[in-house]
Coordinates of C-alpha atoms in Angstrom, one line a residue:
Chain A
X1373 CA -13.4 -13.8 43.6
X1374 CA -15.9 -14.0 46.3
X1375 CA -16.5 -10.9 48.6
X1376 CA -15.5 -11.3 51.8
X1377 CA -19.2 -10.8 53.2
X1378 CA -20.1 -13.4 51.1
X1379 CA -16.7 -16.4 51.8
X1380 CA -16.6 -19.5 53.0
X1381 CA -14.7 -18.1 55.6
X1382 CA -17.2 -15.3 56.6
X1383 CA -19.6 -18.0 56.6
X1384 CA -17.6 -20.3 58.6
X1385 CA -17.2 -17.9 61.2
X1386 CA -21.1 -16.8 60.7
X1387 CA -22.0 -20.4 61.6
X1388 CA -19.0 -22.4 63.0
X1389 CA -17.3 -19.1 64.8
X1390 CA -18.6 -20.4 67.8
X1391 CA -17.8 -24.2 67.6
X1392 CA -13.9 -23.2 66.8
X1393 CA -13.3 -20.9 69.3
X1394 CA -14.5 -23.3 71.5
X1395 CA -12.5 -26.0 70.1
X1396 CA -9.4 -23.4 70.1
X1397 CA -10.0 -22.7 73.8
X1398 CA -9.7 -26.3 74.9
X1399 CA -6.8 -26.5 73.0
X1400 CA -5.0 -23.7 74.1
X1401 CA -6.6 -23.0 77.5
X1402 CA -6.7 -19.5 77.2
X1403 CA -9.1 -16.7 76.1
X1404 CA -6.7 -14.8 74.1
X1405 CA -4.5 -17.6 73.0
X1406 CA -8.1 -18.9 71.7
X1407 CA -9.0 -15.8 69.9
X1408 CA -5.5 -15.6 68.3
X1409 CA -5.5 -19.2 67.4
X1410 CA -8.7 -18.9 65.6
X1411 CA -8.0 -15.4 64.0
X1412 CA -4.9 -16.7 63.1
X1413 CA -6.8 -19.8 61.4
X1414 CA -9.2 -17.6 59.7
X1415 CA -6.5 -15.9 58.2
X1416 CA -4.9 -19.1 56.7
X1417 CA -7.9 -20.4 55.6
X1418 CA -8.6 -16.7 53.8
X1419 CA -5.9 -17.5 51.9
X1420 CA -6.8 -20.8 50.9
X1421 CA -10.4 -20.2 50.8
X1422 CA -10.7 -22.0 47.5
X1423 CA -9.3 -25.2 49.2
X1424 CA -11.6 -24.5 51.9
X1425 CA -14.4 -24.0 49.6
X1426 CA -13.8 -27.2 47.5
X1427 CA -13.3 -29.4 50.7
X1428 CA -15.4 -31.9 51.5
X1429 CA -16.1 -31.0 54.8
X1430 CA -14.6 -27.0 55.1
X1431 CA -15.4 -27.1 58.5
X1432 CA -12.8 -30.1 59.3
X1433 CA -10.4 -28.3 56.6
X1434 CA -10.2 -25.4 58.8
X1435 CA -10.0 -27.5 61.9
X1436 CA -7.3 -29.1 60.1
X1437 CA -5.4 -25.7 59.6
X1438 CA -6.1 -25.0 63.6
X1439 CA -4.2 -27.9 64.9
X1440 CA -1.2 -27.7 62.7
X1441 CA -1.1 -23.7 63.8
X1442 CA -1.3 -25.0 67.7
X1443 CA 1.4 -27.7 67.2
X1444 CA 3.7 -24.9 66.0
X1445 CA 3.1 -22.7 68.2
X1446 CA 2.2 -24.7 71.5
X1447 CA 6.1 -26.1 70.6
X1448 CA 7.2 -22.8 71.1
X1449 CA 5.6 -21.9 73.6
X1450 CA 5.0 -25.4 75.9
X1451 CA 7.1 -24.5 79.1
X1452 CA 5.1 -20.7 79.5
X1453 CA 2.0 -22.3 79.0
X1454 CA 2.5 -25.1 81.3
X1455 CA 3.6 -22.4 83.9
X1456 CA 0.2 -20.0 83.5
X1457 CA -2.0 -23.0 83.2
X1458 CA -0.5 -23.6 87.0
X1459 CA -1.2 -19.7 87.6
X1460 CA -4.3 -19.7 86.8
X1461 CA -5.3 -22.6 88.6
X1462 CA -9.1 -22.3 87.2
X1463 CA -9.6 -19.6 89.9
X1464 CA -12.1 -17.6 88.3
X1465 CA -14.2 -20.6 88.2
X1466 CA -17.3 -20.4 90.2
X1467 CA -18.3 -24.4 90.8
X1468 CA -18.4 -25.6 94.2
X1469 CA -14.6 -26.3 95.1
X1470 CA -15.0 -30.7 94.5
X1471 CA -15.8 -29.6 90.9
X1472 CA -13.0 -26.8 90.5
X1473 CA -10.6 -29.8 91.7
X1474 CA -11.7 -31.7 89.4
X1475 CA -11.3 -29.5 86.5
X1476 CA -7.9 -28.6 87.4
X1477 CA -7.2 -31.9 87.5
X1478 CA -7.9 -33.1 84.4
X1479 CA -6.7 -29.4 83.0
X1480 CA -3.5 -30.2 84.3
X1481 CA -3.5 -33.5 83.1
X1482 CA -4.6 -33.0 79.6
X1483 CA -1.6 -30.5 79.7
X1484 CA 1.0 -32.6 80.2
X1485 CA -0.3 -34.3 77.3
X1486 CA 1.3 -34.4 73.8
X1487 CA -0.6 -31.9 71.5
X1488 CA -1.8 -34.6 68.9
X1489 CA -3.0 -36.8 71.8
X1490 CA -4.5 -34.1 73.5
X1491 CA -6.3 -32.7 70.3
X1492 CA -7.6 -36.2 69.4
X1493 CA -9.4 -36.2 72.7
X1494 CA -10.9 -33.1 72.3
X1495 CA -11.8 -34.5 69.1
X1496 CA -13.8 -37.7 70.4
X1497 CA -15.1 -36.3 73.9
X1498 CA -15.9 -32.8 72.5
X1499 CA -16.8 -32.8 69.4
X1500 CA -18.1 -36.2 69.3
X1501 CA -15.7 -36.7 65.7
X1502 CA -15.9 -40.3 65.0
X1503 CA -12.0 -42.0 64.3
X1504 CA -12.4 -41.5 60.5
X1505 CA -13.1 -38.1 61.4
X1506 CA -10.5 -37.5 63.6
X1507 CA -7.8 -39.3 61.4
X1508 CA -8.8 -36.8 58.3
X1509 CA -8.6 -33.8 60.3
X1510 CA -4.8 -35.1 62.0
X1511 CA -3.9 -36.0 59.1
X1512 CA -3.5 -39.6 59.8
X1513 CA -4.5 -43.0 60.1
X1514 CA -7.3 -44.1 62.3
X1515 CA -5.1 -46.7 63.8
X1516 CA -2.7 -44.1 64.7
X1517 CA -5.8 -42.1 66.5
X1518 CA -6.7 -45.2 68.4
X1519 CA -3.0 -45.2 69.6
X1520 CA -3.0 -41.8 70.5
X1521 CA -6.0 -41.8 72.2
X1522 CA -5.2 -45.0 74.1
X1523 CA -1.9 -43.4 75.2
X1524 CA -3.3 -40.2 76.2
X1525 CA -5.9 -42.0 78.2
X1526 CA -3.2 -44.1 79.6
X1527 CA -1.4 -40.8 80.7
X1528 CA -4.5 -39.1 82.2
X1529 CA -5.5 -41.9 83.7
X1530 CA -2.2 -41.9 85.7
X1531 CA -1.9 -38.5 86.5
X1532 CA -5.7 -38.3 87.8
X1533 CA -4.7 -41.5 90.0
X1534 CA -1.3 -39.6 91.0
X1535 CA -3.5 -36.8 92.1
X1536 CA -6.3 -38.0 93.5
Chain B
X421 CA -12.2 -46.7 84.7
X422 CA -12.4 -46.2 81.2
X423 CA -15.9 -45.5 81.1
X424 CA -15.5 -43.4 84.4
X425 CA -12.7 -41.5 82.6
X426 CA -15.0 -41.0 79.5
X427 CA -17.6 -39.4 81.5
X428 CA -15.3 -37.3 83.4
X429 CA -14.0 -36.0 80.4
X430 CA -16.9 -35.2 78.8
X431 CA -18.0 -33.6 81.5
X432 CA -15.1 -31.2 81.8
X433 CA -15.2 -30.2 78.4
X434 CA -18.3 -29.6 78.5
X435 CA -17.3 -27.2 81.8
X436 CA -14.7 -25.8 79.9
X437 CA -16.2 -24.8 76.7
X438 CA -18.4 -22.3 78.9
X439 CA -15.4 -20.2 79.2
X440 CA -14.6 -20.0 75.6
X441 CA -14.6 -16.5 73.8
X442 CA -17.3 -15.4 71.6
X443 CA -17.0 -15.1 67.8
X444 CA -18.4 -11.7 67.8
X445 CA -15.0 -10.9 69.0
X446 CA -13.9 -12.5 65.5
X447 CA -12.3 -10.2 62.7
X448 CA -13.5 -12.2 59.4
X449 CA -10.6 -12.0 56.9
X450 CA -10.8 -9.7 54.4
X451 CA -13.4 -7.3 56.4
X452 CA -12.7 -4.4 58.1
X453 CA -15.7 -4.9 60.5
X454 CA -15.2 -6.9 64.0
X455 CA -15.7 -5.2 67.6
X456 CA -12.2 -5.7 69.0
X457 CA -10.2 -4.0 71.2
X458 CA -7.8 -1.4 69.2
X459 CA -4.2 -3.2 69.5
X460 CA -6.1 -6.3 68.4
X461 CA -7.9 -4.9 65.7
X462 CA -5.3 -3.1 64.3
X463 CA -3.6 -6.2 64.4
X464 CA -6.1 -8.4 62.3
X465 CA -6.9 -5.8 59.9
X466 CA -3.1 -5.9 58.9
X467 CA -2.5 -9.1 58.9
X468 CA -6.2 -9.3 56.9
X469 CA -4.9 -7.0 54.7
X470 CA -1.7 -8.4 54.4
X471 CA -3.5 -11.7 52.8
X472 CA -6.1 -9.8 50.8
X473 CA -2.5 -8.4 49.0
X474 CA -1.2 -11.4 49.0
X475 CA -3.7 -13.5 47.2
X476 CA -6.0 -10.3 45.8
X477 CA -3.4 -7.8 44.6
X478 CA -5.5 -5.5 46.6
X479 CA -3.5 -2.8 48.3
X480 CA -3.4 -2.2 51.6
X481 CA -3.6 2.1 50.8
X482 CA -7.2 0.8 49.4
X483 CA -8.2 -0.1 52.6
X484 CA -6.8 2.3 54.8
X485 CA -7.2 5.6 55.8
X486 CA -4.1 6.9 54.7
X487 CA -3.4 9.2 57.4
X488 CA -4.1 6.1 59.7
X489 CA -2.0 6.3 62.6
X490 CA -1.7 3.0 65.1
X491 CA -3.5 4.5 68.4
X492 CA -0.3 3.2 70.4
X493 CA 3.2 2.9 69.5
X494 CA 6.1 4.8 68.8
X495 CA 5.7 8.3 67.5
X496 CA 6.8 8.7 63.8
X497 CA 9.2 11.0 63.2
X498 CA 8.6 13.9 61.4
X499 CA 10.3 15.1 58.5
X500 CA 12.2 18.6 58.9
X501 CA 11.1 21.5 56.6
X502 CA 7.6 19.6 56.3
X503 CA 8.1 18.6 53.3
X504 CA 6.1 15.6 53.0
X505 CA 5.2 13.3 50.5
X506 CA 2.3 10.6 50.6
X507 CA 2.6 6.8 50.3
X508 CA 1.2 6.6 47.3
X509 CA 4.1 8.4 45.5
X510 CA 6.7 5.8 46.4
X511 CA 4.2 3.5 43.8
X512 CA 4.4 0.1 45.1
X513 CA 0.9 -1.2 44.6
X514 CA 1.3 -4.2 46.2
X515 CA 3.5 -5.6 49.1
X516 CA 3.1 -9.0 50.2
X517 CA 4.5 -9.6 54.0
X518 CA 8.0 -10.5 54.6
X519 CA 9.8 -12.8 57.4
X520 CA 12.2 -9.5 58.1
X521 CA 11.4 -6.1 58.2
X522 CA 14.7 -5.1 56.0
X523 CA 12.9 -7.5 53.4
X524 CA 9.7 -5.8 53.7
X525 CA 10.9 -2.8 53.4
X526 CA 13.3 -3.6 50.3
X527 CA 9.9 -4.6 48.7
X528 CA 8.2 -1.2 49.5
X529 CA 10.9 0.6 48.3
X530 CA 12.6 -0.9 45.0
X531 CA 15.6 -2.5 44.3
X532 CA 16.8 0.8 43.6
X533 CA 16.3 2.2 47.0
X534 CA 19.7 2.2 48.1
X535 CA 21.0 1.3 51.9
X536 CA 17.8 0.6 54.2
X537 CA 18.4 1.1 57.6
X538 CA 15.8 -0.7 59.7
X539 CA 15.5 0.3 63.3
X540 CA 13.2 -2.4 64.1
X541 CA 12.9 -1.5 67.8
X542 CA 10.7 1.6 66.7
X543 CA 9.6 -0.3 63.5
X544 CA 10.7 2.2 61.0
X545 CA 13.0 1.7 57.8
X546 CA 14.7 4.5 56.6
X547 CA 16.2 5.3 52.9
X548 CA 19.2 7.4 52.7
X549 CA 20.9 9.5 49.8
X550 CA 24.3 9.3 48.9
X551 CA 25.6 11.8 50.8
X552 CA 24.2 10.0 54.1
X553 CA 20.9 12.1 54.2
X554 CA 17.8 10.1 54.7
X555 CA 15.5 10.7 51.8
X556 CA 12.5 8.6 53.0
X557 CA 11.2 6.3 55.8
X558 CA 8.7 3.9 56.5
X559 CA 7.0 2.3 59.3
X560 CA 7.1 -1.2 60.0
X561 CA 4.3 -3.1 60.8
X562 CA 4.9 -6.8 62.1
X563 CA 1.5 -8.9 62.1
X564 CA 2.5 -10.3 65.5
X565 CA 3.0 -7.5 66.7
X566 CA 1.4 -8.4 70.4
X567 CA 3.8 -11.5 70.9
X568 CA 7.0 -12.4 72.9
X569 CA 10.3 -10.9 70.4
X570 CA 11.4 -14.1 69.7
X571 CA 8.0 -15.4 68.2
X572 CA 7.5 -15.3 64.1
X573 CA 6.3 -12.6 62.8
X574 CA 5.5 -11.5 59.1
X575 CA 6.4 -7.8 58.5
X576 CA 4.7 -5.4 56.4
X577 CA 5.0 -1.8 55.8
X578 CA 2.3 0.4 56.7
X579 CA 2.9 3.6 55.6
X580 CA 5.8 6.2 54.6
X581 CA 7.1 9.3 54.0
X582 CA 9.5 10.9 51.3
X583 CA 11.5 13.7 52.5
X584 CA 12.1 16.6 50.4
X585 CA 14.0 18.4 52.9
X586 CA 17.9 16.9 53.1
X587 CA 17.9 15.4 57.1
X588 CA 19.9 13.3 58.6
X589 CA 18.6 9.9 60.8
X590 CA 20.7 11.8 63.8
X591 CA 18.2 15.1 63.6
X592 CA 14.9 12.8 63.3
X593 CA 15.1 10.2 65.8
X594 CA 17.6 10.6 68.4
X595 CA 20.5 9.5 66.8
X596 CA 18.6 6.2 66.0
X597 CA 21.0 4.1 64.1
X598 CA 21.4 0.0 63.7
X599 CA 21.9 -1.6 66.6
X600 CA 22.3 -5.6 67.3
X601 CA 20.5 -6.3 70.0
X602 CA 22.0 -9.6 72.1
X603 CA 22.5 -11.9 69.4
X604 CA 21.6 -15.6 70.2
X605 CA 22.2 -17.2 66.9
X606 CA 23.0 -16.0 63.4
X607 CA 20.7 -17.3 61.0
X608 CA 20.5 -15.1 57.2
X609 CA 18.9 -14.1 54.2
X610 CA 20.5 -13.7 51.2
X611 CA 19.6 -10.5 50.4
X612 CA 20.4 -9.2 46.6
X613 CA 20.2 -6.2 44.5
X614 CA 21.6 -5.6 40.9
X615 CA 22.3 -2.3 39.5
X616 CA 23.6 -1.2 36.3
X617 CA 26.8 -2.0 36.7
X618 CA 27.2 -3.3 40.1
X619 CA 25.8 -6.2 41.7
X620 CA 25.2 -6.5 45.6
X621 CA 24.5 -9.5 47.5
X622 CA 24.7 -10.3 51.2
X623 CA 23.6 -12.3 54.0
X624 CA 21.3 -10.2 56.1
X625 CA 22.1 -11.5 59.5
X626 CA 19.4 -12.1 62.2
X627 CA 19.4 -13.1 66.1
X628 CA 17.2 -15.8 65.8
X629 CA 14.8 -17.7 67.8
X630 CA 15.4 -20.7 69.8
X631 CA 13.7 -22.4 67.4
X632 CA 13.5 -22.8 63.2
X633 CA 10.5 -20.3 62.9
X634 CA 12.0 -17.7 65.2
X635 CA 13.3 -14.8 63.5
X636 CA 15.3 -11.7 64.6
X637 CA 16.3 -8.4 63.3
X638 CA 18.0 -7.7 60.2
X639 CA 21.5 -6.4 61.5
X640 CA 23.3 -5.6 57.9
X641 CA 23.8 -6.0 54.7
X642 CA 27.1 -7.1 53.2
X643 CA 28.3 -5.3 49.7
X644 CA 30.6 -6.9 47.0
X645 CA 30.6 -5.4 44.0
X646 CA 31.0 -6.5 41.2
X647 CA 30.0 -9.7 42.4
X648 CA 28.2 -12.5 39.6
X649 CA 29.5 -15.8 39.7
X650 CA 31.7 -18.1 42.1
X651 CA 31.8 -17.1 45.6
X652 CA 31.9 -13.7 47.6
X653 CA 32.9 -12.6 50.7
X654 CA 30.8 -10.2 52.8
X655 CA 31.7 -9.0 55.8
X656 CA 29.9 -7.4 58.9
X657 CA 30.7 -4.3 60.2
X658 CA 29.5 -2.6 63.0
X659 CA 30.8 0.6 65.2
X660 CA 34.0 0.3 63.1
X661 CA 34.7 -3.7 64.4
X662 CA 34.2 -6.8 61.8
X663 CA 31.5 -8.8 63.4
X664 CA 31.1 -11.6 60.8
X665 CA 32.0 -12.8 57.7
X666 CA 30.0 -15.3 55.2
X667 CA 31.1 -16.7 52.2
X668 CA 28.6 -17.4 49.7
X669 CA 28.2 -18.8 46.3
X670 CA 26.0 -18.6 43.5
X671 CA 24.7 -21.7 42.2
X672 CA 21.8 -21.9 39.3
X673 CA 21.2 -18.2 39.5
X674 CA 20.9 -18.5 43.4
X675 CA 23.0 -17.4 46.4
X676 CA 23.4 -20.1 48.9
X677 CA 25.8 -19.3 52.1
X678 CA 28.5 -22.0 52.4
X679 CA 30.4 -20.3 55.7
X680 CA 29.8 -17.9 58.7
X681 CA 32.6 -16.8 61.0
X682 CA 31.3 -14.8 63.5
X683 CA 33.2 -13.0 66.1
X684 CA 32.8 -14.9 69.6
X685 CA 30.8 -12.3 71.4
X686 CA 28.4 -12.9 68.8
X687 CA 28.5 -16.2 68.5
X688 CA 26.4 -18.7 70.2
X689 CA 26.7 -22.6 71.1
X690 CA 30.2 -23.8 69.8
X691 CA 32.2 -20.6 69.6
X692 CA 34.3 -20.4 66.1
X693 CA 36.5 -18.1 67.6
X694 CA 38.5 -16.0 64.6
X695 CA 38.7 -19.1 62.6
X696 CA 35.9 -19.8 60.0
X697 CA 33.2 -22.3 61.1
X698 CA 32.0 -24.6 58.3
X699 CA 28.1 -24.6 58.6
X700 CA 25.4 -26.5 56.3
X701 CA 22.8 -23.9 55.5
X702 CA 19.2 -25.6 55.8
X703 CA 16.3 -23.2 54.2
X704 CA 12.7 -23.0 55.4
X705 CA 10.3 -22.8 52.4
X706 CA 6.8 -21.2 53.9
X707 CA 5.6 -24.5 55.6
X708 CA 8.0 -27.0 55.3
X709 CA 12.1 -27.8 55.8
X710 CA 14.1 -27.8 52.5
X711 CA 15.7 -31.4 51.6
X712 CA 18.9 -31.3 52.6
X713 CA 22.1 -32.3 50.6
X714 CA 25.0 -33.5 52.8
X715 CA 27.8 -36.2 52.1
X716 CA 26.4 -37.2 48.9
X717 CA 23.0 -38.3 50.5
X718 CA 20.0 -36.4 50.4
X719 CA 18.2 -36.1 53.9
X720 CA 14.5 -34.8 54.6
X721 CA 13.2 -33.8 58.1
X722 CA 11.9 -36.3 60.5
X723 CA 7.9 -35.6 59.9
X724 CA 8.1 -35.1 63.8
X725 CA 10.7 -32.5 63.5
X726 CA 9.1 -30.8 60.3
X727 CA 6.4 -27.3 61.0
X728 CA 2.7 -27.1 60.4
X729 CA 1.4 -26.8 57.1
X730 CA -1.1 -24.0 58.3
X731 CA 0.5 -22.2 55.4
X732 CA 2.1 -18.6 55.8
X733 CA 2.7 -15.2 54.7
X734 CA 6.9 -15.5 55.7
X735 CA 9.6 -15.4 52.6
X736 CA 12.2 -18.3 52.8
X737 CA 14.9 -18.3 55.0
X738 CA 18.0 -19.8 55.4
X739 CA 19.4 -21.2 58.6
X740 CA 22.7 -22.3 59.7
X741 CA 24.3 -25.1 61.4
X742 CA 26.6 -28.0 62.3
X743 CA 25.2 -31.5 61.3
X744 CA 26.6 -34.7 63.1
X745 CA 26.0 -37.8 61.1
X746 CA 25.2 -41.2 62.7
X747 CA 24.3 -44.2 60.3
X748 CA 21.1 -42.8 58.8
X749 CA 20.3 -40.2 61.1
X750 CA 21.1 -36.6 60.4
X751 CA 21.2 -34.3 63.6
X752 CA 21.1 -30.4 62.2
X753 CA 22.1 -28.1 64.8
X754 CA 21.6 -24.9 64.5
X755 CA 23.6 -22.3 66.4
X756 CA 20.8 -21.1 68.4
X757 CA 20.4 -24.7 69.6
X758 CA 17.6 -25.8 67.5
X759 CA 17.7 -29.6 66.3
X760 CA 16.4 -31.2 63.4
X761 CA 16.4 -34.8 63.0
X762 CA 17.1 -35.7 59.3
X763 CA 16.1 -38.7 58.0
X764 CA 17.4 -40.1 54.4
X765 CA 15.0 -39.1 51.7
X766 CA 12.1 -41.5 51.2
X767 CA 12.3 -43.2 54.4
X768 CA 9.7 -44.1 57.0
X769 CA 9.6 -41.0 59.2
X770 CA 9.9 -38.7 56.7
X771 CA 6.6 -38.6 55.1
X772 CA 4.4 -35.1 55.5
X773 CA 0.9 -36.2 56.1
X774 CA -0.4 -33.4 54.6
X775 CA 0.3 -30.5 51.5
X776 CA 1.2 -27.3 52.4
X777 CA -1.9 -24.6 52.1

């Protein structure tokens, strides 16, 4: 059994730690919900490190892991989260105000958003996954990513002409 | 506009990601090391510990200090006549996490423990002679600890104590006994334990969660004796007053609950009253909804209605619920208010994208 200095998973988090939490963050929208989503991931994949190890891409594996953890508990938890993503209102933020609008905007927008549609787009305009890429993390088909990219567009697009 | 809205989003994620924690606040899984704050920490290393066990056979005692103490939290209570024995006494090597903290604790201690009393509030278990006297205790360690009451949780135990000293649960801890808190919704485990000559089985009843994963606090533990085939009755029995009743039956070697009545100031959504309330148990493996066996048809969860596959460290569970049947669409309802679509077995919509880790 590999030791634990020595996992996949300690070297994930040696050289991906970064890119996830990010990812998580976007997802989530919150420091701490970030850290826990990731942690929380880390933990899962521990436990299927061989999995992890064997996968093609262990990097997407765990991504994989990540978003199924965030549908669960974003389901749980959507109406609180919508409520402190208003709280917050990106007020820590120190852009000029134009650009603090415009991230609440689309922070706000990206919210109302279902989880799959808004983790595809994190997906493409983040990470820069390709549809293949995207459809083996999801677990789907890449037609089904083009349709839940084109709908989420669809609904940001309206909400940002809503609000602007 | 499309291009426009690429940019834009780009852009903000870009923005966004700026903000993101570090990963030097990361715990890696199966280390001890990690710069975190203490709740968190303490946190991670349990629930890293409580996988290492899990999948290792490592023990947690092997990678604690065993006089570890959480640096918040409720004090422990002490043992009169401090007479104490360590952990490691009470051999169990290894204990895996459990979705209740009764279950946990009926790991840690052996089926031939006795009654557990779980006073989940303080997060302590406590095992009790014959005569009433607790013997033993243990403290509770839930590896969500830092999240809302109603939000899943795997428990583990942490550490204990075996009294040598006879003391009562009154002289230790205020007069801590069980205590229901509000229930919402009755969901169960079947809880078992055979002894030579006696069998026990029961439905450990839990407030639940408003939703499938949710779980609440072990309130009791129903006793037939004698019990071994065909169906039981257990009742529920608190401060003198019934305050349920579940029939259950035993079907290949395995308890499955067929009815709940639950008194009405206990009972949730569509109030049984005194009579019994016919309710379809659905069980929760660790990452997926059961197939469900109703009317002669066999029904799995809409995909869109099914969990995660992120894996877990919870036991099974069984809910219960009322099912309303409409052409071929099953709507589960359990009496928190949770609802499952059901769809017949090996139809479109049903089909889990991915396998369970």
């Amino acid at each position: 059994m590999a030791q634990p200095a020595d996992s996949v998973v300690a070297r994930l988090v040696h050289e991906r730690g970064d890119w996830l939490l990010r990812c998580a963050y976007l997802l989530t929208r919150s420091r701490d919900a970030a850290l826990d989503l990731t942690q929380d991931t880390l933990a899962r994949a521990w436990t299927a490190r061989e999995r992890v190890e064997a996968a093609d891409h262990p990097d997407r594996y765990v991504l994989r892991i990540m978003l199924n953890l965030h549908r669960t508990t974003s389901r749980r938890s959507r109406l609180r989260e919508v409520e402190l993503l208003e709280a917050q209102g990106l007020a820590a933020a120190a852009d000029p105000v134009a650009a603090v609008d415009e991230q609440h905007r689309i922070a706000h927008g990206l919210a109302l958003l279902s989880d799959r549609q808004r983790s595809v787009l994190v997906l493409r305009y983040w990470a820069d996954f390709d549809d293949a890429a995207i459809a083996d993390v999801i677990g789907c088909r890449r037609a089904t990513v083009r349709s839940l990219a084109a709908r989420g567009m669809a609904a940001l697009k309206s909400h940002l002409e809503a609000a602007e | 506009m499309t291009d426009e809205l690429d940019r834009r989003l780009r852009r903000y994620f870009a923005r966004e990601e700026l903000d993101a924690p570090s990963a030097a606040e990361l715990v890696v899984p199966g280390s001890t090391a990690g710069p975190r704050g203490p709740h968190r920490l303490s946190r991670m290393l349990i629930a890293a510990a409580a996988v290492v066990i899990v999948v290792g056979g490592i023990t947690v005692l092997q990678q604690r200090d065993p006089d570890h103490r959480p640096a918040s939290g409720p004090t422990p209570p002490t043992c009169p006549g401090s007479s104490v024995i360590r952990t490691a006494s009470l051999d169990r090597p290894t204990v895996p996490a459990f979705r209740t903290p009764l279950a946990a604790a009926r790991a840690w201690a052996g089926p031939d423990a006795g009654e557990i009393e779980i006073d989940s509030a303080e997060g302590f278990a406590y095992l009790r002679r014959d005569d009433g006297t607790v013997r033993a205790w243990m403290r509770l360690e839930s590896t969500r600890a830092d999240l809302e009451e109603d939000e899943p949780s795997a428990w583990s135990v942490d550490g204990s104590e075996r009294c040598a000293s006879e003391a009562s649960t009154d002289e230790w801890n205020g007069g801590a006994r069980l205590d229901c808190p509000p229930a919402r919704a009755i969901v169960g485990t079947v809880v078992r334990e055979s002894r030579p000559g006696q069998e026990r089985v029961g439905l450990a009843l839990e407030p639940s969660a408003p939703d499938l994963m949710g779980f609440g606090v072990a309130a009791s533990i129903g006793r037939t004796p004698g019990a071994r085939s065909g169906d039981v009755t257990t009742t529920y029995v608190r401060e003198g007053r019934v305050q349920a009743a579940a029939r259950l039956a035993l079907e290949a070697d395995r308890w499955i609950p067929k009815q709940l009545a639950v008194c009405p100031d206990l009972a949730p959504g569509p109030t049984p009253g005194s009579d019994d309330l016919r309710l379809l148990p659905v069980t929760v493996g660790h990452c997926a909804i059961d197939e469900l066996r109703h009317d002669n048809r066999d029904w799995t969860a809409s995909a869109t209605d099914d969990f995660g596959w992120g894996g877990g460290l919870a036991e099974r569970w069984v809910g219960l619920g009322t099912v309303t049947e409409e052409g071929d669409r099953l709507t589960y309802r359990d009496l928190g208010g949770q609802e499952v679509t059901f769809l017949p077995t090996g139809s479109a919509g049903t089909a889990r994208s991915q396998p369970c880790d």
